[in-house]
Structure formats: structure tokens, C-alpha cells
Amino acid sequence: MKKLLYIATLFVGAVIVMSSCNDNDDTWSEYQTWRINNYNWYIEQSQRTNPDGTKYFQELSPSWYPNSGVLIHYFNDRTQTEGNLSPMSTSQVSVKYKGQLYNGVTFDSTTVDTDDSVRTFSLDKVIDGWKIALTDMRVGDTCEIILPYAVGYGIQGSTSIYPYSVLRFGIKLTDIPEYEIP
């Protein structure tokens, strides 16, 4: 009897795994055009140059997440923020931001609030791409970041973000209310 229960459990587990694989295949196929457009736009942005021929974005790939990467472009003179605090991965940060899909559609922003508000987040609660970018920033920095889907909302997406979405954010780090959260 125990052997039959064990076999039935294995069978149910196999069916669940196979159906979840089929869901991923369905998502992969369903979003094929979206994936291709996002990928091509990301490559285009990674090759973007300034008028003087230098790269517009630098790629960040932290040692704690070596196979990841985000593109970042600072708008401010970083010598002006030298010496300011940079958040740790356990810090709480206050930011102004605007999040867009590759096609320019805004999905979230602090600028839609009437008072151009600041939002505060704990870095251990945000998507990996934000964590990568913000731990490189200093209080007072303003930048644009481009996140591949793997460090954004991945193959699942979210309410207003399709699966496989490359994301663009404009971010200003305004404060680090809690530098280290235990």
C-alpha cells in the first residue's frame, strides 16, 4: 500500500512539473514578438553612444550576482556626490523614480503623485535590478537604468508588466533613512 501511495505521489508530482513546463512554453510562445522587441531594444541601448563616441551606459555586474547585469547612465557629476553614502543591500532607501516599458509606456512613477513624492523601500524587498543599481549609487545621484527581464519581473511579469519585459527607470536616490536593517 505504501508503495502504491509513493508511486501515485510521484505521478502527481510529474504531472505538476510537466504542466508547469508547458505553461512556460506557452508563455514563451505567446510573448515571442514582445520578447524579441525587448531583446533588440536592450541590445540597441547597450550599444548606445554619446556624441563623443563613448558608451552612454556602463554595465554593472556586482560580485554578489556575477552573471547579472544592468545598464546605468548617471546624469549628475558624480564627483559632486563623492563621499555621500551608498546603500547596502539591507538598507532602506528613499527615491523618486519613473518606470517604463521598452516602448515608453509608464507603469509606475512617483511623479504622478501631486506632490512629486518620494517613496521609501527596503532594498531586500525590491527587484534585483534595483538592488544592483541602487547599491552603486550615492545619495544625490540621478540615473537611468535599463534592466533585462531576468533582474526585473522575469518570465512571470506583474500586474502591469508583461513577462520578459526589459524595464527602464529614471531614479534619484534622495536619502537612506535606515542604513543597515538587521
GROMACS .gro file of C-alpha atoms in nm:
model
  182
    1MET     CA    1   0.000   0.000   0.000
    2LYS     CA    2   0.282   0.241   0.085
    3LYS     CA    3   0.445   0.163  -0.249
    4LEU     CA    4   0.122   0.250  -0.435
    5LEU     CA    5   0.093   0.577  -0.243
    6TYR     CA    6   0.458   0.656  -0.325
    7ILE     CA    7   0.403   0.587  -0.699
    8ALA     CA    8   0.084   0.796  -0.701
    9THR     CA    9   0.269   1.085  -0.533
   10LEU     CA   10   0.549   1.065  -0.790
   11PHE     CA   11   0.297   1.058  -1.073
   12VAL     CA   12   0.113   1.365  -0.941
   13GLY     CA   13   0.446   1.545  -0.895
   14ALA     CA   14   0.550   1.461  -1.252
   15VAL     CA   15   0.218   1.589  -1.390
   16ILE     CA   16   0.259   1.916  -1.198
   17VAL     CA   17   0.616   1.964  -1.322
   18MET     CA   18   0.520   1.885  -1.681
   19SER     CA   19   0.221   2.117  -1.674
   20SER     CA   20   0.432   2.399  -1.533
   21CYS     CA   21   0.686   2.342  -1.811
   22ASN     CA   22   0.406   2.361  -2.065
   23ASP     CA   23   0.288   2.687  -1.906
   24ASN     CA   24   0.638   2.831  -1.952
   25ASP     CA   25   0.643   2.708  -2.313
   26ASP     CA   26   0.302   2.867  -2.368
   27THR     CA   27   0.423   3.194  -2.215
   28TRP     CA   28   0.742   3.176  -2.422
   29SER     CA   29   0.541   3.131  -2.742
   30GLU     CA   30   0.266   3.376  -2.650
   31TYR     CA   31   0.514   3.657  -2.588
   32GLN     CA   32   0.754   3.578  -2.874
   33THR     CA   33   0.717   3.913  -3.054
   34TRP     CA   34   0.730   4.101  -2.722
   35ARG     CA   35   1.047   3.912  -2.618
   36ILE     CA   36   1.220   3.981  -2.949
   37ASN     CA   37   1.132   4.352  -2.942
   38ASN     CA   38   1.250   4.384  -2.582
   39TYR     CA   39   1.575   4.198  -2.653
   40ASN     CA   40   1.652   4.408  -2.963
   41TRP     CA   41   1.583   4.730  -2.773
   42TYR     CA   42   1.811   4.619  -2.488
   43ILE     CA   43   2.094   4.544  -2.734
   44GLU     CA   44   2.037   4.882  -2.900
   45GLN     CA   45   2.061   5.058  -2.563
   46SER     CA   46   2.374   4.863  -2.464
   47GLN     CA   47   2.544   4.988  -2.783
   48ARG     CA   48   2.425   5.348  -2.749
   49THR     CA   49   2.699   5.610  -2.757
   50ASN     CA   50   2.744   5.972  -2.653
   51PRO     CA   51   2.818   6.235  -2.920
   52ASP     CA   52   3.192   6.193  -2.845
   53GLY     CA   53   3.173   5.820  -2.922
   54THR     CA   54   3.200   5.695  -2.563
   55LYS     CA   55   2.946   5.444  -2.433
   56TYR     CA   56   2.629   5.604  -2.298
   57PHE     CA   57   2.561   5.324  -2.047
   58GLN     CA   58   2.804   5.138  -1.828
   59GLU     CA   59   2.724   4.780  -1.733
   60LEU     CA   60   2.701   4.689  -1.366
   61SER     CA   61   2.754   4.329  -1.265
   62PRO     CA   62   2.815   4.304  -0.890
   63SER     CA   63   3.036   4.038  -0.737
   64TRP     CA   64   2.740   3.911  -0.531
   65TYR     CA   65   2.541   3.844  -0.854
   66PRO     CA   66   2.813   3.779  -1.115
   67ASN     CA   67   2.602   3.661  -1.410
   68SER     CA   68   2.364   3.953  -1.391
   69GLY     CA   69   2.393   4.295  -1.535
   70VAL     CA   70   2.211   4.623  -1.564
   71LEU     CA   71   2.288   4.926  -1.776
   72ILE     CA   72   2.330   5.255  -1.591
   73HIS     CA   73   2.386   5.615  -1.701
   74TYR     CA   74   2.444   5.886  -1.442
   75PHE     CA   75   2.307   6.231  -1.522
   76ASN     CA   76   2.485   6.414  -1.241
   77ASP     CA   77   2.854   6.480  -1.195
   78ARG     CA   78   2.944   6.201  -0.955
   79THR     CA   79   3.233   6.400  -0.810
   80GLN     CA   80   2.960   6.615  -0.651
   81THR     CA   81   2.822   6.314  -0.462
   82GLU     CA   82   3.157   6.159  -0.378
   83GLY     CA   83   3.168   6.091  -0.006
   84ASN     CA   84   2.788   6.056   0.020
   85LEU     CA   85   2.653   5.726   0.149
   86SER     CA   86   2.579   5.436  -0.085
   87PRO     CA   87   2.313   5.194   0.033
   88MET     CA   88   2.388   4.837   0.130
   89SER     CA   89   2.164   4.551   0.020
   90THR     CA   90   1.990   4.570   0.359
   91SER     CA   91   1.938   4.948   0.358
   92GLN     CA   92   1.612   5.134   0.337
   93VAL     CA   93   1.622   5.398   0.060
   94SER     CA   94   1.408   5.695  -0.038
   95VAL     CA   95   1.381   5.755  -0.412
   96LYS     CA   96   1.200   5.943  -0.682
   97TYR     CA   97   1.152   5.731  -0.991
   98LYS     CA   98   0.967   5.665  -1.312
   99GLY     CA   99   0.938   5.312  -1.451
  100GLN     CA  100   0.868   5.245  -1.819
  101LEU     CA  101   0.849   4.950  -2.054
  102TYR     CA  102   1.084   4.944  -2.352
  103ASN     CA  103   0.815   5.110  -2.568
  104GLY     CA  104   0.784   5.414  -2.340
  105VAL     CA  105   0.466   5.309  -2.157
  106THR     CA  106   0.489   5.423  -1.793
  107PHE     CA  107   0.385   5.154  -1.544
  108ASP     CA  108   0.481   5.326  -1.215
  109SER     CA  109   0.608   5.663  -1.105
  110THR     CA  110   0.641   5.892  -0.808
  111THR     CA  111   0.589   6.187  -1.042
  112VAL     CA  112   0.220   6.102  -1.092
  113ASP     CA  113   0.159   6.196  -0.730
  114THR     CA  114   0.052   6.557  -0.689
  115ASP     CA  115   0.340   6.642  -0.458
  116ASP     CA  116   0.614   6.474  -0.669
  117SER     CA  117   0.661   6.242  -0.376
  118VAL     CA  118   0.944   6.026  -0.258
  119ARG     CA  119   0.888   5.657  -0.188
  120THR     CA  120   1.083   5.456   0.065
  121PHE     CA  121   1.174   5.091   0.011
  122SER     CA  122   1.385   4.830   0.182
  123LEU     CA  123   1.637   4.702  -0.074
  124ASP     CA  124   1.579   4.343   0.029
  125LYS     CA  125   1.219   4.382  -0.094
  126VAL     CA  126   1.283   4.520  -0.446
  127ILE     CA  127   1.365   4.352  -0.777
  128ASP     CA  128   1.728   4.251  -0.825
  129GLY     CA  129   1.793   4.516  -1.091
  130TRP     CA  130   1.706   4.794  -0.848
  131LYS     CA  131   1.928   4.641  -0.582
  132ILE     CA  132   2.219   4.623  -0.828
  133ALA     CA  133   2.176   4.985  -0.940
  134LEU     CA  134   2.100   5.143  -0.604
  135THR     CA  135   2.396   4.983  -0.424
  136ASP     CA  136   2.618   5.153  -0.685
  137MET     CA  137   2.453   5.493  -0.634
  138ARG     CA  138   2.521   5.761  -0.374
  139VAL     CA  139   2.268   5.989  -0.208
  140GLY     CA  140   2.203   6.271  -0.456
  141ASP     CA  141   2.275   6.066  -0.771
  142THR     CA  142   2.028   6.064  -1.058
  143CYS     CA  143   2.047   5.796  -1.323
  144GLU     CA  144   1.873   5.599  -1.593
  145ILE     CA  145   1.886   5.221  -1.567
  146ILE     CA  146   1.789   4.951  -1.813
  147LEU     CA  147   1.707   4.612  -1.661
  148PRO     CA  148   1.693   4.287  -1.857
  149TYR     CA  149   1.389   4.081  -1.768
  150ALA     CA  150   1.593   3.835  -1.560
  151VAL     CA  151   1.664   4.105  -1.297
  152GLY     CA  152   1.322   4.266  -1.335
  153TYR     CA  153   0.993   4.078  -1.318
  154GLY     CA  154   1.122   3.776  -1.512
  155ILE     CA  155   0.904   3.535  -1.702
  156GLN     CA  156   0.609   3.596  -1.467
  157GLY     CA  157   0.566   3.969  -1.515
  158SER     CA  158   0.336   4.155  -1.277
  159THR     CA  159   0.002   4.330  -1.289
  160SER     CA  160   0.104   4.598  -1.539
  161ILE     CA  161   0.426   4.443  -1.672
  162TYR     CA  162   0.428   4.168  -1.934
  163PRO     CA  163   0.653   3.862  -1.893
  164TYR     CA  164   1.002   3.905  -2.047
  165SER     CA  165   0.988   4.285  -2.013
  166VAL     CA  166   1.305   4.492  -2.028
  167LEU     CA  167   1.249   4.786  -1.793
  168ARG     CA  168   1.372   5.145  -1.798
  169PHE     CA  169   1.383   5.352  -1.481
  170GLY     CA  170   1.481   5.707  -1.408
  171ILE     CA  171   1.588   5.715  -1.042
  172LYS     CA  172   1.704   5.980  -0.797
  173LEU     CA  173   1.838   5.850  -0.465
  174THR     CA  174   1.728   6.115  -0.216
  175ASP     CA  175   1.806   5.954   0.120
  176ILE     CA  176   1.897   5.641   0.312
  177PRO     CA  177   1.668   5.657   0.617
  178GLU     CA  178   1.797   5.326   0.757
  179TYR     CA  179   2.150   5.239   0.651
  180GLU     CA  180   2.157   4.887   0.789
  181ILE     CA  181   1.849   4.687   0.872
  182PRO     CA  182   1.924   4.387   1.096
   0.00000   0.00000   0.00000
